[in-house]
Short mmCIF file of C-alpha atoms and ligand atoms in Angstrom, two decimals:
data_model
loop_
_atom_site.label_atom_id
_atom_site.label_comp_id
_atom_site.label_asym_id
_atom_site.label_seq_id
_atom_site.Cartn_x
_atom_site.Cartn_y
_atom_site.Cartn_z
CA MET A 1 -17.73 6.45 -28.75
CA SER A 2 -18.15 2.90 -27.21
CA GLN A 3 -14.66 2.98 -25.68
CA LEU A 4 -15.67 6.48 -23.89
CA MET A 5 -19.10 5.15 -22.95
CA LYS A 6 -17.23 2.08 -21.25
CA LEU A 7 -14.64 4.31 -19.61
CA SER A 8 -17.77 6.71 -18.21
CA LEU A 9 -19.45 3.69 -16.83
CA ALA A 10 -16.28 2.10 -15.49
CA GLN A 11 -17.37 2.62 -11.97
CA ALA A 12 -19.90 -0.13 -12.66
CA VAL A 13 -17.05 -2.90 -12.29
CA PRO A 14 -15.87 -1.82 -8.75
CA MET A 15 -19.36 -1.64 -7.62
CA ALA A 16 -20.09 -5.22 -9.15
CA LEU A 17 -17.16 -6.29 -7.07
CA LYS A 18 -18.42 -4.42 -4.18
CA ALA A 19 -21.71 -6.34 -4.08
CA PHE A 20 -20.12 -9.58 -4.84
CA VAL A 21 -17.86 -9.39 -1.62
CA GLU A 22 -20.58 -7.83 0.53
CA ILE A 23 -23.27 -10.28 -0.45
CA GLY A 24 -20.61 -13.15 0.01
CA ILE A 25 -20.63 -14.94 -3.47
CA PRO A 26 -16.83 -15.55 -3.64
CA ASP A 27 -17.08 -18.17 -0.87
CA ILE A 28 -20.36 -19.96 -1.96
CA LEU A 29 -18.44 -20.18 -5.52
CA LEU A 30 -15.47 -21.47 -3.89
CA GLU A 31 -17.44 -24.41 -2.97
CA ALA A 32 -19.01 -24.96 -6.29
CA PRO A 33 -18.63 -28.10 -8.41
CA SER A 34 -16.24 -28.10 -11.39
CA ASP A 35 -18.84 -26.78 -13.61
CA GLY A 36 -19.92 -23.88 -11.64
CA LEU A 37 -23.18 -22.80 -10.09
CA THR A 38 -26.31 -21.31 -11.68
CA ILE A 39 -27.76 -18.14 -10.46
CA ASN A 40 -30.66 -20.19 -8.98
CA ALA A 41 -28.11 -22.06 -7.06
CA ILE A 42 -26.32 -19.37 -5.76
CA ILE A 43 -29.69 -17.95 -4.64
CA GLU A 44 -30.48 -21.17 -2.72
CA GLN A 45 -27.52 -20.87 -0.79
CA LEU A 46 -28.29 -17.51 0.25
CA LYS A 47 -31.54 -18.22 1.57
CA ASP A 48 -30.80 -17.39 5.05
CA LYS A 49 -29.46 -14.13 4.01
CA PRO A 50 -31.54 -10.96 2.73
CA GLU A 51 -33.25 -11.94 -0.45
CA VAL A 52 -31.01 -11.20 -3.63
CA HIS A 53 -32.76 -10.24 -7.02
CA HIS A 54 -32.05 -12.57 -9.56
CA ASP A 55 -31.60 -10.56 -12.59
CA SER A 56 -29.11 -7.81 -10.71
CA LEU A 57 -26.98 -10.93 -9.47
CA SER A 58 -26.89 -12.43 -13.09
CA LEU A 59 -25.77 -9.03 -14.51
CA THR A 60 -23.13 -8.41 -11.62
CA LEU A 61 -21.83 -11.98 -12.35
CA ARG A 62 -21.82 -11.15 -16.09
CA ILE A 63 -19.86 -8.14 -15.78
CA LEU A 64 -17.39 -9.72 -13.50
CA SER A 65 -16.79 -12.43 -16.10
CA THR A 66 -15.73 -9.68 -18.52
CA VAL A 67 -13.05 -8.61 -16.09
CA GLY A 68 -11.75 -12.19 -15.21
CA ILE A 69 -13.01 -12.63 -11.79
CA VAL A 70 -15.38 -15.40 -12.63
CA VAL A 71 -15.95 -17.69 -15.44
CA GLU A 72 -19.42 -17.83 -17.35
CA GLU A 73 -20.04 -21.07 -19.08
CA SER A 74 -22.83 -20.74 -21.45
CA ALA A 75 -25.80 -23.12 -21.05
CA VAL A 76 -29.58 -22.62 -20.89
CA ALA A 77 -29.09 -21.64 -17.41
CA PRO A 78 -25.18 -20.12 -17.35
CA THR A 79 -23.15 -21.30 -14.46
CA TYR A 80 -20.32 -19.31 -12.89
CA HIS A 81 -17.17 -20.38 -11.05
CA LEU A 82 -14.27 -18.36 -9.96
CA THR A 83 -10.96 -17.59 -11.68
CA VAL A 84 -7.77 -17.65 -9.82
CA MET A 85 -8.05 -13.89 -9.44
CA GLY A 86 -11.51 -14.41 -8.20
CA LYS A 87 -10.39 -16.85 -5.42
CA LEU A 88 -8.42 -13.77 -3.97
CA LEU A 89 -11.63 -12.49 -2.85
CA THR A 90 -12.71 -15.60 -0.78
CA LYS A 91 -12.30 -14.92 3.05
CA SER A 92 -10.32 -18.24 3.58
CA HIS A 93 -7.62 -17.32 1.42
CA GLN A 94 -4.18 -16.47 2.92
CA SER A 95 -3.84 -13.45 0.75
CA SER A 96 -7.68 -12.49 0.77
CA LEU A 97 -8.20 -9.13 -0.84
CA ASP A 98 -11.76 -8.78 0.51
CA PRO A 99 -10.71 -6.06 2.79
CA MET A 100 -9.16 -4.12 0.12
CA ILE A 101 -12.46 -3.96 -1.76
CA ARG A 102 -14.41 -3.27 1.13
CA TYR A 103 -11.94 -0.41 2.07
CA PHE A 104 -11.37 1.24 -1.36
CA LEU A 105 -15.05 1.19 -2.06
CA ASP A 106 -16.67 2.12 1.43
CA GLU A 107 -18.48 5.08 1.26
CA PRO A 108 -15.98 7.69 2.95
CA LEU A 109 -13.50 6.96 -0.15
CA TRP A 110 -16.06 6.55 -2.74
CA ASN A 111 -17.57 9.89 -2.02
CA ALA A 112 -14.16 11.35 -1.78
CA TRP A 113 -13.44 10.74 -5.44
CA GLY A 114 -16.56 12.88 -6.00
CA ALA A 115 -14.78 15.69 -4.42
CA LEU A 116 -11.58 15.57 -6.51
CA PRO A 117 -12.61 17.52 -9.68
CA SER A 118 -13.23 20.72 -7.16
CA TYR A 119 -10.37 20.01 -5.29
CA MET A 120 -8.07 20.08 -8.64
CA GLN A 121 -9.88 23.36 -9.82
CA ALA A 122 -9.59 25.09 -6.45
CA GLN A 123 -6.25 23.91 -5.63
CA GLN A 124 -7.55 24.30 -1.85
CA GLN A 125 -5.97 23.16 1.39
CA THR A 126 -9.13 20.87 2.07
CA THR A 127 -8.61 17.31 0.93
CA PRO A 128 -11.16 15.82 -1.13
CA PHE A 129 -11.56 13.21 1.82
CA GLU A 130 -11.94 16.20 4.19
CA SER A 131 -14.39 17.92 1.81
CA ALA A 132 -16.60 14.90 1.32
CA ASN A 133 -16.58 13.49 4.95
CA GLY A 134 -16.26 16.83 6.91
CA MET A 135 -12.79 15.58 8.53
CA PRO A 136 -9.25 14.40 7.57
CA SER A 137 -9.38 10.48 7.10
CA GLN A 138 -7.23 10.15 10.47
CA GLN A 139 -9.85 11.57 12.53
CA TYR A 140 -12.85 9.81 10.45
CA TYR A 141 -11.17 6.63 10.88
CA SER A 142 -10.47 6.84 14.71
CA MET A 143 -14.32 7.61 15.61
CA PRO A 144 -16.18 4.79 17.31
CA GLU A 145 -19.14 5.10 14.85
CA HIS A 146 -16.87 4.26 12.08
CA THR A 147 -15.12 1.19 13.48
CA SER A 148 -16.15 -1.15 10.48
CA SER A 149 -14.46 1.18 8.09
CA LEU A 150 -11.49 1.26 10.29
CA LYS A 151 -11.63 -2.58 10.57
CA HIS A 152 -11.40 -2.76 6.52
CA ALA A 153 -9.03 -0.07 6.24
CA GLY A 154 -6.93 -1.59 9.06
CA SER A 155 -7.16 -5.25 7.76
CA PHE A 156 -5.96 -3.84 4.26
CA VAL A 157 -2.96 -1.63 5.55
CA SER A 158 -1.66 -4.56 7.63
CA PHE A 159 -1.84 -6.77 4.58
CA VAL A 160 -0.05 -4.30 2.28
CA SER A 161 2.48 -3.77 5.08
CA GLN A 162 3.12 -7.63 5.18
CA GLU A 163 3.65 -7.81 1.51
CA GLU A 164 5.68 -4.68 1.35
CA THR A 165 8.06 -6.30 4.33
CA ARG A 166 8.55 -9.31 1.86
CA ALA A 167 9.31 -7.27 -0.99
CA CYS A 168 11.86 -5.46 1.15
CA VAL A 169 13.53 -8.51 2.28
CA GLU A 170 13.46 -9.94 -1.38
CA GLY A 171 14.36 -6.54 -3.20
CA PHE A 172 17.56 -5.90 -1.80
CA ASP A 173 20.67 -8.30 -1.31
CA TRP A 174 21.04 -7.75 2.39
CA ALA A 175 23.95 -10.29 2.44
CA THR A 176 26.20 -7.74 0.92
CA LEU A 177 25.84 -5.55 4.37
CA ASN A 178 27.16 -8.97 6.49
CA SER A 179 27.78 -8.04 9.81
CA LYS A 180 26.95 -4.31 9.29
CA THR A 181 24.72 -2.05 11.32
CA ILE A 182 21.42 -0.86 9.59
CA VAL A 183 18.93 1.63 10.68
CA ASP A 184 15.53 1.73 9.68
CA LEU A 185 14.51 5.38 10.01
CA GLY A 186 11.05 5.93 11.05
CA GLY A 187 10.59 2.08 11.28
CA HIS A 188 7.60 2.26 13.54
CA SER A 189 7.09 -1.14 15.14
CA GLY A 190 10.62 -2.77 13.35
CA GLN A 191 8.46 -5.13 11.24
CA VAL A 192 10.93 -4.84 8.31
CA MET A 193 13.95 -4.97 10.28
CA ARG A 194 12.58 -8.04 12.29
CA ALA A 195 11.88 -9.87 9.03
CA VAL A 196 15.62 -8.77 7.63
CA GLY A 197 17.17 -9.86 10.79
CA ALA A 198 15.64 -13.19 10.86
CA LYS A 199 16.90 -14.03 7.45
CA PHE A 200 20.16 -12.31 7.65
CA PRO A 201 21.06 -12.90 11.43
CA SER A 202 24.62 -11.36 11.25
CA LEU A 203 23.19 -7.79 10.44
CA LYS A 204 22.73 -5.72 13.66
CA CYS A 205 19.34 -4.17 13.03
CA ILE A 206 18.03 -1.00 14.62
CA CYS A 207 14.48 0.43 14.31
CA LEU A 208 14.33 4.28 15.08
CA ASP A 209 11.13 6.37 15.39
CA LEU A 210 9.81 8.93 17.76
CA PRO A 211 10.55 8.17 21.59
CA GLU A 212 6.46 7.85 21.99
CA VAL A 213 6.05 5.35 19.05
CA ILE A 214 8.86 3.25 20.61
CA LYS A 215 7.53 3.44 23.95
CA LYS A 216 4.25 2.09 22.71
CA ASN A 217 5.99 -0.96 20.67
CA CYS A 218 8.02 -2.20 23.48
CA ALA A 219 5.86 -5.20 23.89
CA SER A 220 6.65 -6.16 20.23
CA SER A 221 10.30 -5.52 20.78
CA MET A 222 9.99 -8.31 23.68
CA GLU A 223 8.28 -10.67 21.14
CA THR A 224 11.03 -9.90 18.78
CA GLU A 225 13.76 -11.24 20.81
CA LYS A 226 11.72 -14.43 21.68
CA ASN A 227 11.78 -15.26 17.60
CA GLY A 228 15.61 -15.10 17.70
CA ALA A 229 15.84 -12.13 15.44
CA VAL A 230 17.23 -9.37 17.90
CA VAL A 231 16.21 -5.97 16.70
CA GLN A 232 16.97 -2.96 18.95
CA LEU A 233 13.95 -0.14 18.94
CA VAL A 234 15.49 3.28 19.69
CA GLY A 235 13.89 6.71 20.00
CA GLY A 236 14.90 9.56 18.35
CA ASP A 237 14.64 12.13 15.73
CA MET A 238 15.21 11.78 11.97
CA PHE A 239 15.50 15.31 11.76
CA ASP A 240 18.47 15.42 14.06
CA PRO A 241 21.34 13.41 13.18
CA ALA A 242 22.79 13.53 16.54
CA THR A 243 20.11 10.83 17.45
CA ILE A 244 20.84 8.37 14.69
CA PRO A 245 22.95 5.50 16.29
CA PRO A 246 26.25 5.12 14.23
CA CYS A 247 25.34 2.62 11.53
CA ASP A 248 26.56 1.78 7.77
CA ALA A 249 23.21 1.89 5.92
CA ILE A 250 19.77 3.46 6.44
CA PHE A 251 16.74 2.13 5.45
CA MET A 252 13.57 4.10 5.05
CA LYS A 253 10.14 2.93 3.99
CA HIS A 254 7.37 5.36 3.16
CA VAL A 255 9.36 8.00 4.98
CA VAL A 256 11.10 10.27 2.56
CA LEU A 257 8.05 11.01 0.75
CA CYS A 258 5.60 10.80 4.03
CA ASP A 259 2.87 13.38 4.08
CA TRP A 260 5.61 16.11 4.29
CA ASN A 261 6.56 18.69 1.80
CA GLU A 262 9.76 18.61 -0.36
CA ALA A 263 11.91 20.65 2.03
CA LYS A 264 11.39 18.19 4.93
CA SER A 265 12.20 15.21 2.56
CA ARG A 266 15.51 16.85 1.86
CA ALA A 267 15.79 17.61 5.57
CA ILE A 268 15.64 13.93 6.25
CA MET A 269 18.21 13.16 3.26
CA LYS A 270 20.65 15.63 5.17
CA SER A 271 20.09 14.05 8.46
CA CYS A 272 21.12 10.77 6.75
CA HIS A 273 24.00 12.10 4.96
CA GLU A 274 25.25 13.39 8.21
CA ALA A 275 24.80 10.16 9.99
CA LEU A 276 26.19 7.68 7.38
CA PRO A 277 30.06 6.96 6.96
CA PRO A 278 31.64 7.88 3.47
CA SER A 279 30.08 5.67 0.71
CA GLY A 280 27.19 4.76 3.27
CA LEU A 281 24.09 3.49 1.72
CA ALA A 282 20.57 4.80 2.06
CA ILE A 283 18.03 1.97 0.99
CA ILE A 284 14.59 3.64 0.20
CA ALA A 285 11.54 1.81 -0.30
CA GLU A 286 8.86 3.94 -1.88
CA ALA A 287 6.84 4.15 -5.30
CA VAL A 288 8.63 4.93 -8.25
CA LEU A 289 6.37 6.29 -11.09
CA PRO A 290 6.59 5.29 -14.92
CA SER A 291 8.59 8.24 -16.60
CA PRO A 292 6.10 10.27 -18.98
CA GLY A 293 5.51 8.61 -22.26
CA SER A 294 6.61 5.32 -21.03
CA THR A 295 3.50 3.91 -19.05
CA ASN A 296 2.36 0.65 -19.72
CA GLY A 297 -0.34 -1.34 -18.39
CA GLN A 298 1.14 -2.63 -15.34
CA GLU A 299 3.12 0.61 -14.22
CA SER A 300 -0.13 2.56 -14.78
CA LEU A 301 -1.06 0.73 -11.60
CA SER A 302 1.28 2.81 -9.53
CA LEU A 303 -0.36 6.09 -11.16
CA LEU A 304 -3.99 4.96 -9.83
CA VAL A 305 -2.26 4.24 -6.49
CA ASP A 306 -0.86 7.94 -6.57
CA TYR A 307 -4.03 9.33 -7.52
CA PHE A 308 -5.87 7.59 -4.87
CA MET A 309 -3.35 9.22 -2.42
CA THR A 310 -4.43 12.56 -3.74
CA LEU A 311 -7.70 12.11 -2.01
CA ASP A 312 -5.81 12.56 1.26
CA GLY A 313 -3.85 15.58 -0.33
CA ARG A 314 -0.49 13.57 -0.75
CA SER A 315 1.98 14.98 -3.01
CA PRO A 316 2.91 12.72 -6.28
CA SER A 317 5.67 10.11 -5.96
CA LYS A 318 8.79 10.64 -8.11
CA THR A 319 9.73 8.99 -11.37
CA SER A 320 13.19 7.30 -11.44
CA GLN A 321 14.47 10.50 -13.00
CA GLU A 322 13.22 12.68 -10.32
CA TRP A 323 14.68 10.35 -7.85
CA GLN A 324 17.78 10.62 -9.42
CA SER A 325 18.00 14.50 -9.33
CA PHE A 326 17.00 14.50 -5.90
CA ALA A 327 19.40 12.03 -4.69
CA GLU A 328 22.15 14.05 -6.39
CA SER A 329 20.78 17.29 -5.02
CA THR A 330 21.02 15.79 -1.43
CA GLY A 331 24.50 14.38 -1.85
CA PHE A 332 23.69 10.95 -3.20
CA LYS A 333 23.82 8.92 -6.33
CA VAL A 334 21.34 6.56 -7.09
CA LEU A 335 23.26 2.99 -7.73
CA SER A 336 19.91 0.92 -8.46
CA ILE A 337 16.22 0.60 -8.58
CA GLN A 338 14.75 -2.43 -8.17
CA HIS A 339 10.93 -2.85 -9.06
CA THR A 340 8.95 -5.27 -6.75
CA SER A 341 5.57 -7.10 -7.22
CA LEU A 342 3.92 -3.84 -5.38
CA PRO A 343 3.35 -0.54 -6.96
CA THR A 344 4.00 1.15 -3.73
CA CYS A 345 7.20 -0.39 -3.09
CA SER A 346 10.25 -0.25 -5.30
CA ILE A 347 13.90 -0.32 -3.82
CA LEU A 348 16.24 2.40 -4.56
CA VAL A 349 19.80 2.07 -3.07
CA LEU A 350 21.48 5.57 -2.87
CA GLN A 351 25.12 5.94 -2.04
CA LYS A 352 26.47 8.85 -0.31
CA GLN A 353 28.83 10.99 -2.13
CA THR A 354 31.51 13.11 -0.56
CA ILE A 355 31.24 16.69 -1.36
CA LYS A 356 34.57 17.90 -2.49
CA GLU A 357 36.06 20.87 -1.20
CA ALA A 358 36.65 23.51 -3.91
C1 SAM B 1 4.35 6.60 7.10
S1 SAM B 1 5.27 5.81 8.67
C2 SAM B 1 6.12 4.68 7.83
C3 SAM B 1 6.30 3.74 8.82
C4 SAM B 1 7.08 2.41 8.41
N1 SAM B 1 8.28 2.85 7.97
C5 SAM B 1 6.21 1.62 7.24
O1 SAM B 1 6.54 1.86 6.11
O2 SAM B 1 5.25 0.98 7.83
C6 SAM B 1 6.31 7.15 8.97
C7 SAM B 1 7.06 6.81 10.26
O3 SAM B 1 7.88 7.95 10.47
C8 SAM B 1 7.79 8.17 12.04
N2 SAM B 1 8.11 9.33 12.32
C9 SAM B 1 7.51 10.57 12.01
N3 SAM B 1 8.24 11.68 12.46
C10 SAM B 1 9.63 11.28 12.93
C11 SAM B 1 10.44 11.77 13.27
N4 SAM B 1 10.73 13.37 13.59
N5 SAM B 1 11.54 10.98 13.90
C12 SAM B 1 11.62 9.48 13.63
N6 SAM B 1 10.46 9.00 13.04
C13 SAM B 1 9.46 9.92 13.05
C14 SAM B 1 6.30 7.94 12.18
O4 SAM B 1 6.15 7.65 13.71
C15 SAM B 1 5.92 6.81 11.42
O5 SAM B 1 6.15 5.56 12.33
#
């Protein structure tokens, strides 16, 4: 019973995190002496801000000490200091996760979670986000009155995107493609190709996206060239293989399982099959869910991220077995799956199989 009570009250932890970040406690604790700060000392430092209630701040920090954000030193007046994980919530940290807390726990997403059970029961078209906020997320975040939500979402998305780029550079041995041509299909601004090209200058890196997206990104293309890694930005259509430049390998991050259906995912693979030479590679960066029955603590994070994506009506990611049958049914074979530190970004290397004539 106590375990179930704990689970049913689990929302207290993210809410404690939200209060912790919004009140600005991480940055106060960062400056704390090594034996930490008492609640009164923290409140003293907040004296120029709206008054903070002693007992609720104390409970907030006690809860966060149970999940490894702060260390609580017992004394007549307990003191608190940040753990290594807690330091990630300070604004000055180079990988600050302050925007993640603000984005995930912002009202529109929090309310969307509340709409999830009825979405599951009704199997309706309206996503939980839309039911809770009256409009799809893209529209919501683009409205001027929601600029602060957009700011948090934008900072978090760009942080994830930088981390994913790093994971893509490190998660595949690009040197094996020495002096070959690679096309990033749906590569948006060419961020990944820029990073790959900078580290492996012998590769010819091309980023293909819709013509209007490429036009918008022309400025960054110039910047790219200044930095030494030349990435060619090309307008095209991933559903039309004739628009894909001749290449030895195709890279795709969050493209195969974008917010479209299985038929479109297959159509993209068909384009790749037609555009690639015999034995050419499709390098895919996507989430790989743990197989049923084998979910451990770390892997369960990818299930949580997938559950979060459901708020926007996204279909689930695939397990490695599902990726294998998907690859085979689209004329490819999975050569390897490399997990990275990010639950959203494993690197799957698929090789084009030649369909033998009967
Ligand atoms: C989910 S985003 C992924 C962007 C990038 N790969 C990343 O991971 O940040 C999907 C990308 O596909 C592009 N896209 C959508 N339809 C396309 C099409 N028919 N042809 C080429 N690109 C397309 C979008 O403009 C967008 O940049």
